[in-house]
């Protein structure tokens, strides 16, 4: 069994419907440093990060404290936007995410179901305790699998929250939920 620490990135400088890959805000950079001080006692452990700038920047203070280089993996990136939504432009992503938030994975197009299956496969392949810097929907996909719940959104992870799951013979199990946002994200 391996423990997987799923860390939602710190606050970005722009909303996801304003900039497809924003860096961290000044508050987000400070929060990432504070988070590194909290997580430092866990390791050093392998660190993975989404290729998105805000996740990579959130991982950097912890990686520096551990003297390591995070491995970037697309498996931990944002939920993919279906082509018909992407064609409408960046402003269409927000309403689309709000629409699917109350739906189930079984109702999603194959690109979303394949993304979730790939993500769960990557998590299950972790052979040691690992820290992963990632996103809201990734954490929800992992938690829904660990809870055997088909809902797209099962929690509201706050910025820099750390949700912990464990690999088991049957899949994933919940160890602890991260701090949830006081305002609903989706």
PDB file of C-alpha atoms in Angstrom:
ATOM      1  CA  UNK A   1       0.000   0.000   0.000  1.00  0.00           C
ATOM      2  CA  UNK A   2       1.130   3.501  -0.813  1.00  0.00           C
ATOM      3  CA  UNK A   3      -0.166   6.800   0.480  1.00  0.00           C
ATOM      4  CA  UNK A   4      -0.802   9.427  -2.139  1.00  0.00           C
ATOM      5  CA  UNK A   5      -0.960  13.044  -1.044  1.00  0.00           C
ATOM      6  CA  UNK A   6      -3.093  14.920  -3.589  1.00  0.00           C
ATOM      7  CA  UNK A   7      -2.397  18.623  -3.232  1.00  0.00           C
ATOM      8  CA  UNK A   8      -4.545  21.182  -4.979  1.00  0.00           C
ATOM      9  CA  UNK A   9      -2.461  23.994  -6.414  1.00  0.00           C
ATOM     10  CA  UNK A  10      -2.317  27.397  -4.714  1.00  0.00           C
ATOM     11  CA  UNK A  11      -4.413  30.344  -5.896  1.00  0.00           C
ATOM     12  CA  UNK A  12      -3.702  31.333  -9.482  1.00  0.00           C
ATOM     13  CA  UNK A  13      -3.267  34.878 -10.776  1.00  0.00           C
ATOM     14  CA  UNK A  14      -6.238  34.435 -13.133  1.00  0.00           C
ATOM     15  CA  UNK A  15      -9.387  32.322 -13.396  1.00  0.00           C
ATOM     16  CA  UNK A  16      -9.385  29.226 -15.620  1.00  0.00           C
ATOM     17  CA  UNK A  17     -11.852  30.924 -17.968  1.00  0.00           C
ATOM     18  CA  UNK A  18      -9.561  33.961 -18.330  1.00  0.00           C
ATOM     19  CA  UNK A  19      -6.171  32.299 -18.888  1.00  0.00           C
ATOM     20  CA  UNK A  20      -5.636  28.655 -19.889  1.00  0.00           C
ATOM     21  CA  UNK A  21      -2.399  28.361 -17.878  1.00  0.00           C
ATOM     22  CA  UNK A  22      -1.949  31.137 -15.302  1.00  0.00           C
ATOM     23  CA  UNK A  23       0.907  31.343 -12.833  1.00  0.00           C
ATOM     24  CA  UNK A  24       0.309  31.767  -9.105  1.00  0.00           C
ATOM     25  CA  UNK A  25      -0.931  34.993  -7.551  1.00  0.00           C
ATOM     26  CA  UNK A  26       1.268  36.634  -4.912  1.00  0.00           C
ATOM     27  CA  UNK A  27      -0.978  35.127  -2.209  1.00  0.00           C
ATOM     28  CA  UNK A  28      -0.664  31.764  -3.935  1.00  0.00           C
ATOM     29  CA  UNK A  29       3.147  31.931  -3.885  1.00  0.00           C
ATOM     30  CA  UNK A  30       3.106  32.649  -0.143  1.00  0.00           C
ATOM     31  CA  UNK A  31       0.642  29.816   0.467  1.00  0.00           C
ATOM     32  CA  UNK A  32       2.866  27.393  -1.496  1.00  0.00           C
ATOM     33  CA  UNK A  33       5.783  28.251   0.804  1.00  0.00           C
ATOM     34  CA  UNK A  34       3.622  27.713   3.903  1.00  0.00           C
ATOM     35  CA  UNK A  35       2.411  24.408   2.473  1.00  0.00           C
ATOM     36  CA  UNK A  36       5.986  23.241   1.888  1.00  0.00           C
ATOM     37  CA  UNK A  37       6.752  23.845   5.564  1.00  0.00           C
ATOM     38  CA  UNK A  38       3.751  21.674   6.532  1.00  0.00           C
ATOM     39  CA  UNK A  39       4.526  18.841   4.099  1.00  0.00           C
ATOM     40  CA  UNK A  40       8.287  18.796   4.595  1.00  0.00           C
ATOM     41  CA  UNK A  41       8.017  16.312   7.487  1.00  0.00           C
ATOM     42  CA  UNK A  42       6.535  13.666   5.154  1.00  0.00           C
ATOM     43  CA  UNK A  43       9.676  13.086   3.175  1.00  0.00           C
ATOM     44  CA  UNK A  44      11.516  13.377   1.053  1.00  0.00           C
ATOM     45  CA  UNK A  45       9.066  11.535  -1.177  1.00  0.00           C
ATOM     46  CA  UNK A  46       8.656  11.388  -4.944  1.00  0.00           C
ATOM     47  CA  UNK A  47       6.885  14.487  -6.228  1.00  0.00           C
ATOM     48  CA  UNK A  48       4.708  14.559  -9.330  1.00  0.00           C
ATOM     49  CA  UNK A  49       3.050  17.610 -10.762  1.00  0.00           C
ATOM     50  CA  UNK A  50       0.605  18.547 -13.436  1.00  0.00           C
ATOM     51  CA  UNK A  51       2.271  20.325 -16.365  1.00  0.00           C
ATOM     52  CA  UNK A  52       0.112  23.379 -15.630  1.00  0.00           C
ATOM     53  CA  UNK A  53       2.094  26.375 -14.385  1.00  0.00           C
ATOM     54  CA  UNK A  54       0.111  26.872 -11.164  1.00  0.00           C
ATOM     55  CA  UNK A  55       0.686  23.261 -10.082  1.00  0.00           C
ATOM     56  CA  UNK A  56       4.398  23.339 -10.951  1.00  0.00           C
ATOM     57  CA  UNK A  57       4.854  26.613  -9.054  1.00  0.00           C
ATOM     58  CA  UNK A  58       3.026  25.187  -6.020  1.00  0.00           C
ATOM     59  CA  UNK A  59       5.324  22.128  -6.015  1.00  0.00           C
ATOM     60  CA  UNK A  60       8.552  24.129  -6.250  1.00  0.00           C
ATOM     61  CA  UNK A  61       8.985  25.206  -2.586  1.00  0.00           C
ATOM     62  CA  UNK A  62       8.573  21.618  -1.345  1.00  0.00           C
ATOM     63  CA  UNK A  63      10.868  20.252  -4.056  1.00  0.00           C
ATOM     64  CA  UNK A  64      13.494  22.827  -3.090  1.00  0.00           C
ATOM     65  CA  UNK A  65      13.241  21.862   0.594  1.00  0.00           C
ATOM     66  CA  UNK A  66      13.700  18.195  -0.314  1.00  0.00           C
ATOM     67  CA  UNK A  67      16.390  18.901  -2.914  1.00  0.00           C
ATOM     68  CA  UNK A  68      14.399  17.119  -5.605  1.00  0.00           C
ATOM     69  CA  UNK A  69      12.970  17.756  -9.038  1.00  0.00           C
ATOM     70  CA  UNK A  70       9.248  17.055  -9.500  1.00  0.00           C
ATOM     71  CA  UNK A  71       8.286  14.727 -12.319  1.00  0.00           C
ATOM     72  CA  UNK A  72       5.805  16.406 -14.639  1.00  0.00           C
ATOM     73  CA  UNK A  73       2.977  14.129 -15.775  1.00  0.00           C
ATOM     74  CA  UNK A  74       0.041  14.975 -18.021  1.00  0.00           C
ATOM     75  CA  UNK A  75      -1.952  12.307 -16.142  1.00  0.00           C
ATOM     76  CA  UNK A  76      -2.349  14.820 -13.303  1.00  0.00           C
ATOM     77  CA  UNK A  77      -3.368  17.749 -15.503  1.00  0.00           C
ATOM     78  CA  UNK A  78      -6.736  19.446 -15.749  1.00  0.00           C
ATOM     79  CA  UNK A  79      -9.787  17.552 -16.941  1.00  0.00           C
ATOM     80  CA  UNK A  80      -9.728  17.698 -20.759  1.00  0.00           C
ATOM     81  CA  UNK A  81     -12.211  19.938 -22.502  1.00  0.00           C
ATOM     82  CA  UNK A  82     -14.229  18.156 -25.212  1.00  0.00           C
ATOM     83  CA  UNK A  83     -13.496  19.491 -28.710  1.00  0.00           C
ATOM     84  CA  UNK A  84     -16.971  20.970 -29.193  1.00  0.00           C
ATOM     85  CA  UNK A  85     -16.530  23.050 -26.019  1.00  0.00           C
ATOM     86  CA  UNK A  86     -12.923  24.029 -26.792  1.00  0.00           C
ATOM     87  CA  UNK A  87     -13.993  25.292 -30.229  1.00  0.00           C
ATOM     88  CA  UNK A  88     -16.224  27.837 -28.486  1.00  0.00           C
ATOM     89  CA  UNK A  89     -13.212  29.428 -26.746  1.00  0.00           C
ATOM     90  CA  UNK A  90     -11.885  29.712 -23.213  1.00  0.00           C
ATOM     91  CA  UNK A  91     -15.024  31.421 -21.869  1.00  0.00           C
ATOM     92  CA  UNK A  92     -17.076  28.284 -22.654  1.00  0.00           C
ATOM     93  CA  UNK A  93     -15.030  26.122 -20.250  1.00  0.00           C
ATOM     94  CA  UNK A  94     -16.523  27.619 -17.054  1.00  0.00           C
ATOM     95  CA  UNK A  95     -20.186  27.037 -17.946  1.00  0.00           C
ATOM     96  CA  UNK A  96     -19.316  23.547 -19.220  1.00  0.00           C
ATOM     97  CA  UNK A  97     -17.606  22.642 -15.925  1.00  0.00           C
ATOM     98  CA  UNK A  98     -20.552  23.979 -13.944  1.00  0.00           C
ATOM     99  CA  UNK A  99     -22.902  21.910 -16.101  1.00  0.00           C
ATOM    100  CA  UNK A 100     -21.034  18.619 -15.601  1.00  0.00           C
ATOM    101  CA  UNK A 101     -20.352  19.165 -11.878  1.00  0.00           C
ATOM    102  CA  UNK A 102     -23.649  17.533 -10.906  1.00  0.00           C
ATOM    103  CA  UNK A 103     -23.392  14.730 -13.433  1.00  0.00           C
ATOM    104  CA  UNK A 104     -21.920  11.240 -13.311  1.00  0.00           C
ATOM    105  CA  UNK A 105     -18.892   9.907 -15.161  1.00  0.00           C
ATOM    106  CA  UNK A 106     -21.052   7.418 -17.028  1.00  0.00           C
ATOM    107  CA  UNK A 107     -22.847  10.362 -18.716  1.00  0.00           C
ATOM    108  CA  UNK A 108     -19.587  11.908 -19.972  1.00  0.00           C
ATOM    109  CA  UNK A 109     -18.014  11.628 -23.410  1.00  0.00           C
ATOM    110  CA  UNK A 110     -15.274   9.035 -23.924  1.00  0.00           C
ATOM    111  CA  UNK A 111     -12.483  11.627 -23.601  1.00  0.00           C
ATOM    112  CA  UNK A 112     -13.532  12.332 -19.997  1.00  0.00           C
ATOM    113  CA  UNK A 113     -14.028   8.680 -19.061  1.00  0.00           C
ATOM    114  CA  UNK A 114     -10.620   7.793 -20.575  1.00  0.00           C
ATOM    115  CA  UNK A 115      -8.967  10.688 -18.695  1.00  0.00           C
ATOM    116  CA  UNK A 116     -10.380   9.406 -15.397  1.00  0.00           C
ATOM    117  CA  UNK A 117      -9.369   5.806 -16.105  1.00  0.00           C
ATOM    118  CA  UNK A 118      -5.827   6.919 -16.994  1.00  0.00           C
ATOM    119  CA  UNK A 119      -5.593   9.013 -13.844  1.00  0.00           C
ATOM    120  CA  UNK A 120      -6.795   6.181 -11.612  1.00  0.00           C
ATOM    121  CA  UNK A 121      -4.350   3.824 -13.315  1.00  0.00           C
ATOM    122  CA  UNK A 122      -1.458   6.208 -12.625  1.00  0.00           C
ATOM    123  CA  UNK A 123      -2.474   6.556  -8.977  1.00  0.00           C
ATOM    124  CA  UNK A 124      -2.785   2.795  -8.542  1.00  0.00           C
ATOM    125  CA  UNK A 125       0.686   2.333 -10.051  1.00  0.00           C
ATOM    126  CA  UNK A 126       2.368   4.378  -7.293  1.00  0.00           C
ATOM    127  CA  UNK A 127       4.655   1.967  -5.468  1.00  0.00           C
ATOM    128  CA  UNK A 128       5.736   4.332  -2.699  1.00  0.00           C
ATOM    129  CA  UNK A 129       4.243   7.219  -0.778  1.00  0.00           C
ATOM    130  CA  UNK A 130       3.999  10.123  -3.224  1.00  0.00           C
ATOM    131  CA  UNK A 131       3.022  13.792  -3.299  1.00  0.00           C
ATOM    132  CA  UNK A 132       1.100  14.981  -6.366  1.00  0.00           C
ATOM    133  CA  UNK A 133       0.391  18.654  -7.109  1.00  0.00           C
ATOM    134  CA  UNK A 134      -2.747  18.803  -9.167  1.00  0.00           C
ATOM    135  CA  UNK A 135      -6.235  20.277  -9.678  1.00  0.00           C
ATOM    136  CA  UNK A 136      -9.795  20.371  -8.343  1.00  0.00           C
ATOM    137  CA  UNK A 137     -11.274  17.887 -10.840  1.00  0.00           C
ATOM    138  CA  UNK A 138      -8.318  15.476 -10.538  1.00  0.00           C
ATOM    139  CA  UNK A 139      -8.800  15.296  -6.777  1.00  0.00           C
ATOM    140  CA  UNK A 140     -12.518  14.755  -7.306  1.00  0.00           C
ATOM    141  CA  UNK A 141     -11.875  11.974  -9.818  1.00  0.00           C
ATOM    142  CA  UNK A 142      -9.548  10.226  -7.355  1.00  0.00           C
ATOM    143  CA  UNK A 143     -11.959  10.654  -4.467  1.00  0.00           C
ATOM    144  CA  UNK A 144     -14.952   9.450  -6.464  1.00  0.00           C
ATOM    145  CA  UNK A 145     -13.008   6.296  -7.356  1.00  0.00           C
ATOM    146  CA  UNK A 146     -11.889   5.774  -3.747  1.00  0.00           C
ATOM    147  CA  UNK A 147     -15.474   6.263  -2.538  1.00  0.00           C
ATOM    148  CA  UNK A 148     -16.953   4.119  -5.323  1.00  0.00           C
ATOM    149  CA  UNK A 149     -19.082   7.129  -6.252  1.00  0.00           C
ATOM    150  CA  UNK A 150     -19.797   8.017  -9.890  1.00  0.00           C
ATOM    151  CA  UNK A 151     -20.406  11.726  -9.255  1.00  0.00           C
ATOM    152  CA  UNK A 152     -18.062  14.160 -11.017  1.00  0.00           C
ATOM    153  CA  UNK A 153     -17.720  16.387  -7.924  1.00  0.00           C
ATOM    154  CA  UNK A 154     -17.748  14.783  -4.485  1.00  0.00           C
ATOM    155  CA  UNK A 155     -15.863  17.500  -2.591  1.00  0.00           C
ATOM    156  CA  UNK A 156     -14.709  21.118  -2.852  1.00  0.00           C
ATOM    157  CA  UNK A 157     -10.919  20.997  -2.217  1.00  0.00           C
ATOM    158  CA  UNK A 158      -9.554  24.399  -1.245  1.00  0.00           C
ATOM    159  CA  UNK A 159      -6.324  25.859  -2.569  1.00  0.00           C
ATOM    160  CA  UNK A 160      -3.290  24.063  -1.080  1.00  0.00           C
ATOM    161  CA  UNK A 161      -5.492  21.433   0.571  1.00  0.00           C
ATOM    162  CA  UNK A 162      -4.051  17.942   0.861  1.00  0.00           C
ATOM    163  CA  UNK A 163      -6.341  14.961   0.308  1.00  0.00           C
ATOM    164  CA  UNK A 164      -4.853  11.559   1.081  1.00  0.00           C
ATOM    165  CA  UNK A 165      -5.749   8.283  -0.604  1.00  0.00           C
ATOM    166  CA  UNK A 166      -4.132   4.890  -0.310  1.00  0.00           C
ATOM    167  CA  UNK A 167      -3.593   2.214  -2.917  1.00  0.00           C
ATOM    168  CA  UNK A 168      -5.130  -1.140  -2.028  1.00  0.00           C
ATOM    169  CA  UNK A 169      -5.481  -4.515  -3.723  1.00  0.00           C
ATOM    170  CA  UNK A 170      -8.926  -3.410  -4.939  1.00  0.00           C
ATOM    171  CA  UNK A 171      -8.105   0.155  -5.960  1.00  0.00           C
ATOM    172  CA  UNK A 172      -8.019   3.311  -3.867  1.00  0.00           C
ATOM    173  CA  UNK A 173      -9.307   4.079  -0.401  1.00  0.00           C
ATOM    174  CA  UNK A 174      -9.803   7.401   1.378  1.00  0.00           C
ATOM    175  CA  UNK A 175      -7.408   8.173   4.222  1.00  0.00           C
ATOM    176  CA  UNK A 176      -8.366  11.819   4.769  1.00  0.00           C
ATOM    177  CA  UNK A 177     -10.175  14.609   2.992  1.00  0.00           C
ATOM    178  CA  UNK A 178      -8.347  17.857   2.476  1.00  0.00           C
ATOM    179  CA  UNK A 179      -9.655  21.187   3.695  1.00  0.00           C
ATOM    180  CA  UNK A 180     -12.671  22.145   1.645  1.00  0.00           C
ATOM    181  CA  UNK A 181     -13.367  25.597   0.266  1.00  0.00           C
ATOM    182  CA  UNK A 182     -15.898  27.657   2.194  1.00  0.00           C
ATOM    183  CA  UNK A 183     -17.415  28.811  -1.090  1.00  0.00           C
ATOM    184  CA  UNK A 184     -18.512  26.327  -3.709  1.00  0.00           C
ATOM    185  CA  UNK A 185     -16.125  26.184  -6.685  1.00  0.00           C
ATOM    186  CA  UNK A 186     -18.382  24.205  -9.039  1.00  0.00           C
TER     187      UNK A 186
END
